[in-house]
Coordinates of C-alpha atoms and ligand atoms in Angstrom, one line a residue:
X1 CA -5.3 13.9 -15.5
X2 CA -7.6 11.9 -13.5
X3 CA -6.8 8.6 -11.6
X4 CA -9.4 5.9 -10.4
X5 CA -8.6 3.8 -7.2
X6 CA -10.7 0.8 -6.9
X7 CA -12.6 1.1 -3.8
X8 CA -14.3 -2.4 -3.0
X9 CA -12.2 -3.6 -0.3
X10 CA -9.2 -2.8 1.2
X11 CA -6.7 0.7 1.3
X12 CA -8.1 2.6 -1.5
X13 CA -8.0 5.7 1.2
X14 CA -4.9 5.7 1.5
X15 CA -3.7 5.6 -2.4
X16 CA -6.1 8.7 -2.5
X17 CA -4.0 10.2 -0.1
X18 CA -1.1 9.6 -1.8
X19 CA -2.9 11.0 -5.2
X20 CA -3.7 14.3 -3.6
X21 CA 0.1 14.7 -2.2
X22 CA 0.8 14.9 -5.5
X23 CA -2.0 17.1 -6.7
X24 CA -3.6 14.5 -9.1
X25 CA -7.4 14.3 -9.6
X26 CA -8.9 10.9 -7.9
X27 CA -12.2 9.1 -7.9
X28 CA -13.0 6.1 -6.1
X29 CA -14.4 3.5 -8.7
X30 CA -17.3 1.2 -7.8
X31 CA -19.0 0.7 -10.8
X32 CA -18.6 0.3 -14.6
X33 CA -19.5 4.0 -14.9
X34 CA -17.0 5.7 -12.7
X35 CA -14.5 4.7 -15.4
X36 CA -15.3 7.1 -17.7
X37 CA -12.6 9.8 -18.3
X38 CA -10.6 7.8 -16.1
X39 CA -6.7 7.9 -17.4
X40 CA -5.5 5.2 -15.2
X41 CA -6.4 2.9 -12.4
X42 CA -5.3 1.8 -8.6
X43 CA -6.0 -1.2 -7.7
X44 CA -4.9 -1.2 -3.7
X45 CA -4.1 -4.0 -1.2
X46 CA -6.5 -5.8 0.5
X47 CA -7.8 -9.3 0.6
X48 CA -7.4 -10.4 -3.7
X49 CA -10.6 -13.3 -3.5
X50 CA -12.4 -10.3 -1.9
X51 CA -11.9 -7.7 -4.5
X52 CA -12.4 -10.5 -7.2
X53 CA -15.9 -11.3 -5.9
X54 CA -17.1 -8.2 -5.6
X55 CA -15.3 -6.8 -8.7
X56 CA -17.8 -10.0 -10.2
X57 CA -20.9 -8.9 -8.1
X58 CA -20.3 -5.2 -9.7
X59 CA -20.1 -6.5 -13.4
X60 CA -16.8 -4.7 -13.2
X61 CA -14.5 -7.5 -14.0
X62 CA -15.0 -7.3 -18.5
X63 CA -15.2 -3.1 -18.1
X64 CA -11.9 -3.2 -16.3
X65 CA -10.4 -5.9 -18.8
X66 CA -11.7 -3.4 -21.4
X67 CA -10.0 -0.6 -19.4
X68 CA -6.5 -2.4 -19.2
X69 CA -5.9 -2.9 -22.9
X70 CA -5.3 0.5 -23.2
X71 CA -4.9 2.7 -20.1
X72 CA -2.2 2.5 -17.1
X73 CA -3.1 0.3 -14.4
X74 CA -1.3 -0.7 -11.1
X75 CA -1.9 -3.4 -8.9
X76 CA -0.3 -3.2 -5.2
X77 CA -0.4 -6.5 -3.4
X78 CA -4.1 -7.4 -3.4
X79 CA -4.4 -5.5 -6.5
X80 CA -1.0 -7.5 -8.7
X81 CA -2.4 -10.6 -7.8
X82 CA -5.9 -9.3 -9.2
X83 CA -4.0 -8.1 -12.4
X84 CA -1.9 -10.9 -13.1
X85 CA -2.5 -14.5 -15.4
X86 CA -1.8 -17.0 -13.2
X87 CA -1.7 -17.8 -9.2
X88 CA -1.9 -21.6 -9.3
X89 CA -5.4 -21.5 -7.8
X90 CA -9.1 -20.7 -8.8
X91 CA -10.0 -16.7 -7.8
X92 CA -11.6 -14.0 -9.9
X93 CA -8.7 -12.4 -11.9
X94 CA -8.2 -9.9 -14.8
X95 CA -5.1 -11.9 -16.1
X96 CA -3.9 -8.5 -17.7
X97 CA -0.4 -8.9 -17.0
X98 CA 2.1 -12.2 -18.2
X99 CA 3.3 -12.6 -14.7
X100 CA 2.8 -15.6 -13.0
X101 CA 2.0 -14.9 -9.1
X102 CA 2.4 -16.4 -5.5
X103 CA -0.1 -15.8 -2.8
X104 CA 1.0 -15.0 0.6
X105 CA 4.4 -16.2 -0.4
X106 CA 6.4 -15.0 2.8
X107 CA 4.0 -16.8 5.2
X108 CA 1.3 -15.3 7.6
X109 CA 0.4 -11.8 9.1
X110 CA 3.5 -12.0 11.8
X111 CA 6.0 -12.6 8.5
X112 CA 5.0 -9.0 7.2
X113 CA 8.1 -6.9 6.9
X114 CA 10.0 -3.2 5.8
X115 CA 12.9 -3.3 3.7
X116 CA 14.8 -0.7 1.3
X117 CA 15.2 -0.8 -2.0
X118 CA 17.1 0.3 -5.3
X119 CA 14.7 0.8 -8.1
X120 CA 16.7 2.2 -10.9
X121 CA 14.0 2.7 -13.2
X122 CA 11.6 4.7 -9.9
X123 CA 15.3 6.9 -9.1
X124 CA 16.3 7.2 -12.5
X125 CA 12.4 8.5 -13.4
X126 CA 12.2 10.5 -10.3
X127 CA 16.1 12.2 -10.6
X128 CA 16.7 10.8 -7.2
X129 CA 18.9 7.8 -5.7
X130 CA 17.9 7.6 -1.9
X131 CA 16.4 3.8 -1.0
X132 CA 12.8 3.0 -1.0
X133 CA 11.6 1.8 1.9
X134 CA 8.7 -0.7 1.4
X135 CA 6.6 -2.1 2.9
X136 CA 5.3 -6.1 3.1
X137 CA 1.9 -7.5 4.3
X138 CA 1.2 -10.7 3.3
X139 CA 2.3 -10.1 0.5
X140 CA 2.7 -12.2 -2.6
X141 CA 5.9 -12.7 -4.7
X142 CA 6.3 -12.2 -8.8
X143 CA 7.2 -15.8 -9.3
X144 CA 8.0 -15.4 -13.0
X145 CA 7.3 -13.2 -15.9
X146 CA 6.3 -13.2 -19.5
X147 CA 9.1 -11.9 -21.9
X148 CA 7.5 -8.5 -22.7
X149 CA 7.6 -7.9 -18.8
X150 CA 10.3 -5.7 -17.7
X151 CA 11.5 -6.7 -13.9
X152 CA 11.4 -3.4 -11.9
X153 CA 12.7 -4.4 -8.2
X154 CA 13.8 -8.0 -6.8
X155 CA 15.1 -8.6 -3.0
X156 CA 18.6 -10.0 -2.3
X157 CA 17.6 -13.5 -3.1
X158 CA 16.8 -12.8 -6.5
X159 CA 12.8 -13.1 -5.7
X160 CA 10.7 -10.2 -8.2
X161 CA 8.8 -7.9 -5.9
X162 CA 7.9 -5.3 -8.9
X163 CA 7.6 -5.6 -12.5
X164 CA 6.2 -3.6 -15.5
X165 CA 4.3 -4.9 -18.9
X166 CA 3.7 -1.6 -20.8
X167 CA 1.6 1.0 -19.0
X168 CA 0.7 -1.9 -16.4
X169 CA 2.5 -2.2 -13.3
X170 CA 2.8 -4.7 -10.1
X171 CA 4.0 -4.4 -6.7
X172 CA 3.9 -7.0 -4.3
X173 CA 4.6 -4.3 -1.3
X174 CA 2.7 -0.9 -0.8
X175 CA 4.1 1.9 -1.7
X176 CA 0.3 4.0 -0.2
X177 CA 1.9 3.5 3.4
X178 CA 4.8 5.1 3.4
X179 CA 4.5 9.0 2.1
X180 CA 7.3 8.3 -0.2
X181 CA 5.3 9.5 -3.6
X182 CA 7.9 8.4 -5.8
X183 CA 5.8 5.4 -6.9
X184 CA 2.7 6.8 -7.6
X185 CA 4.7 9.8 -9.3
X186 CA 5.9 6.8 -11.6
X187 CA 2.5 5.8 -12.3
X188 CA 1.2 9.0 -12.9
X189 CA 4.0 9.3 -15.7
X190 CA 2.8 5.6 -17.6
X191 CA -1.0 7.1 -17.2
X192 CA 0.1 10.4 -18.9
Ligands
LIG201 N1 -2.6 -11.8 1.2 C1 -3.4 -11.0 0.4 C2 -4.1 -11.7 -0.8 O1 -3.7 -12.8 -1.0 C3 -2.7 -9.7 -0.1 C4 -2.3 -8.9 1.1 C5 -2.2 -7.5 0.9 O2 -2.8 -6.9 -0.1 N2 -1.5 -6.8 1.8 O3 -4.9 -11.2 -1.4

């Protein structure tokens, strides 16, 4: 089992942390060619217009389109907004996943927040039931979702935060900062 991180812009590091908690094979993926034997992919927070430019400038935006149709992918914050169809509003994006997605949807930098959570699906994969704390930088909201998307997490209000469309996966919070593997144990189970 080995697990790419995109590594253009923003907290790839700290995914690959995360990855070697867990004892799983990493590689930071730059090019087309650091795909290869890859079993599933990272794509980390950041800045999303970033990673889309330079994911254009590195010819990597029809080889990870390629990749997606059949391998596990996650997108955390930066990276769901890369995977998704729709944002309202003209960036580089992989539109992998049938969610529909909000930019910066809780305001600016000083809105950033913690909460807990209940996943069911993450406690009921992982054999455990205690919260997950997560974690919110400008982060964007799951606005809606197409009807083969399963809705993983949503806060109080009823707004989605996490969702799942096969082996792909979106988080609008990031789950690298925390040292609570659980999610990326999760992923690791969709890429295997
Ligand atoms: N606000 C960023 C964007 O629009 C995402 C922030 C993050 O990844 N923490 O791309």
């Amino acid at each position: 089992m080995k697990i790419g991180v995109l590594a253009l812009q923003g907290d790839f590091a700290e995914h690959i942390s995360m990855l070697k908690k867990i004892g799983v094979e990493t590689v930071e993926v730059r090019l087309p060619k650091h795909l290869d034997g890859v079993d599933g992919l990272i794509i980390p927070g950041g800045e999303s217009t970033t990673i889309g430019k330079l994911a254009v400038i590195y010819e990597l935006m029809e080889p990870l389109k390629e990749f997606g149709k059949s391998h596990a992918i996650w997108g955390t914050c930066a990276g769901a907004i890369f995977l998704s169809k729709d944002i309202g509003r003209d960036q580089p994006l992989l539109g992998l996943m049938d969610i529909k997605v909000q930019r910066n949807a809780f305001g600016r930098q000083v809105d950033s927040f913690e909460t807990d959570l209940e996943i069911d699906e993450l406690f009921k994969a992982t054999g455990t039931e205690h919260p997950y704390h997560a974690v919110f930088i400008r982060a964007p909201i799951i606005e809606s979702v197409g009807a083969k998307v399963k809705v993983l997490a949503a806060l109080e209000d009823g707004r989605i935060i996490a969702a799942q469309e096969g082996k792909l996966l979106a988080t609008s919070f990031h789950p690298e900062l925390t040292g609570d593997t659980r999610f990326h144990e999760y992923f690791i189970s969709l890429a295997s």
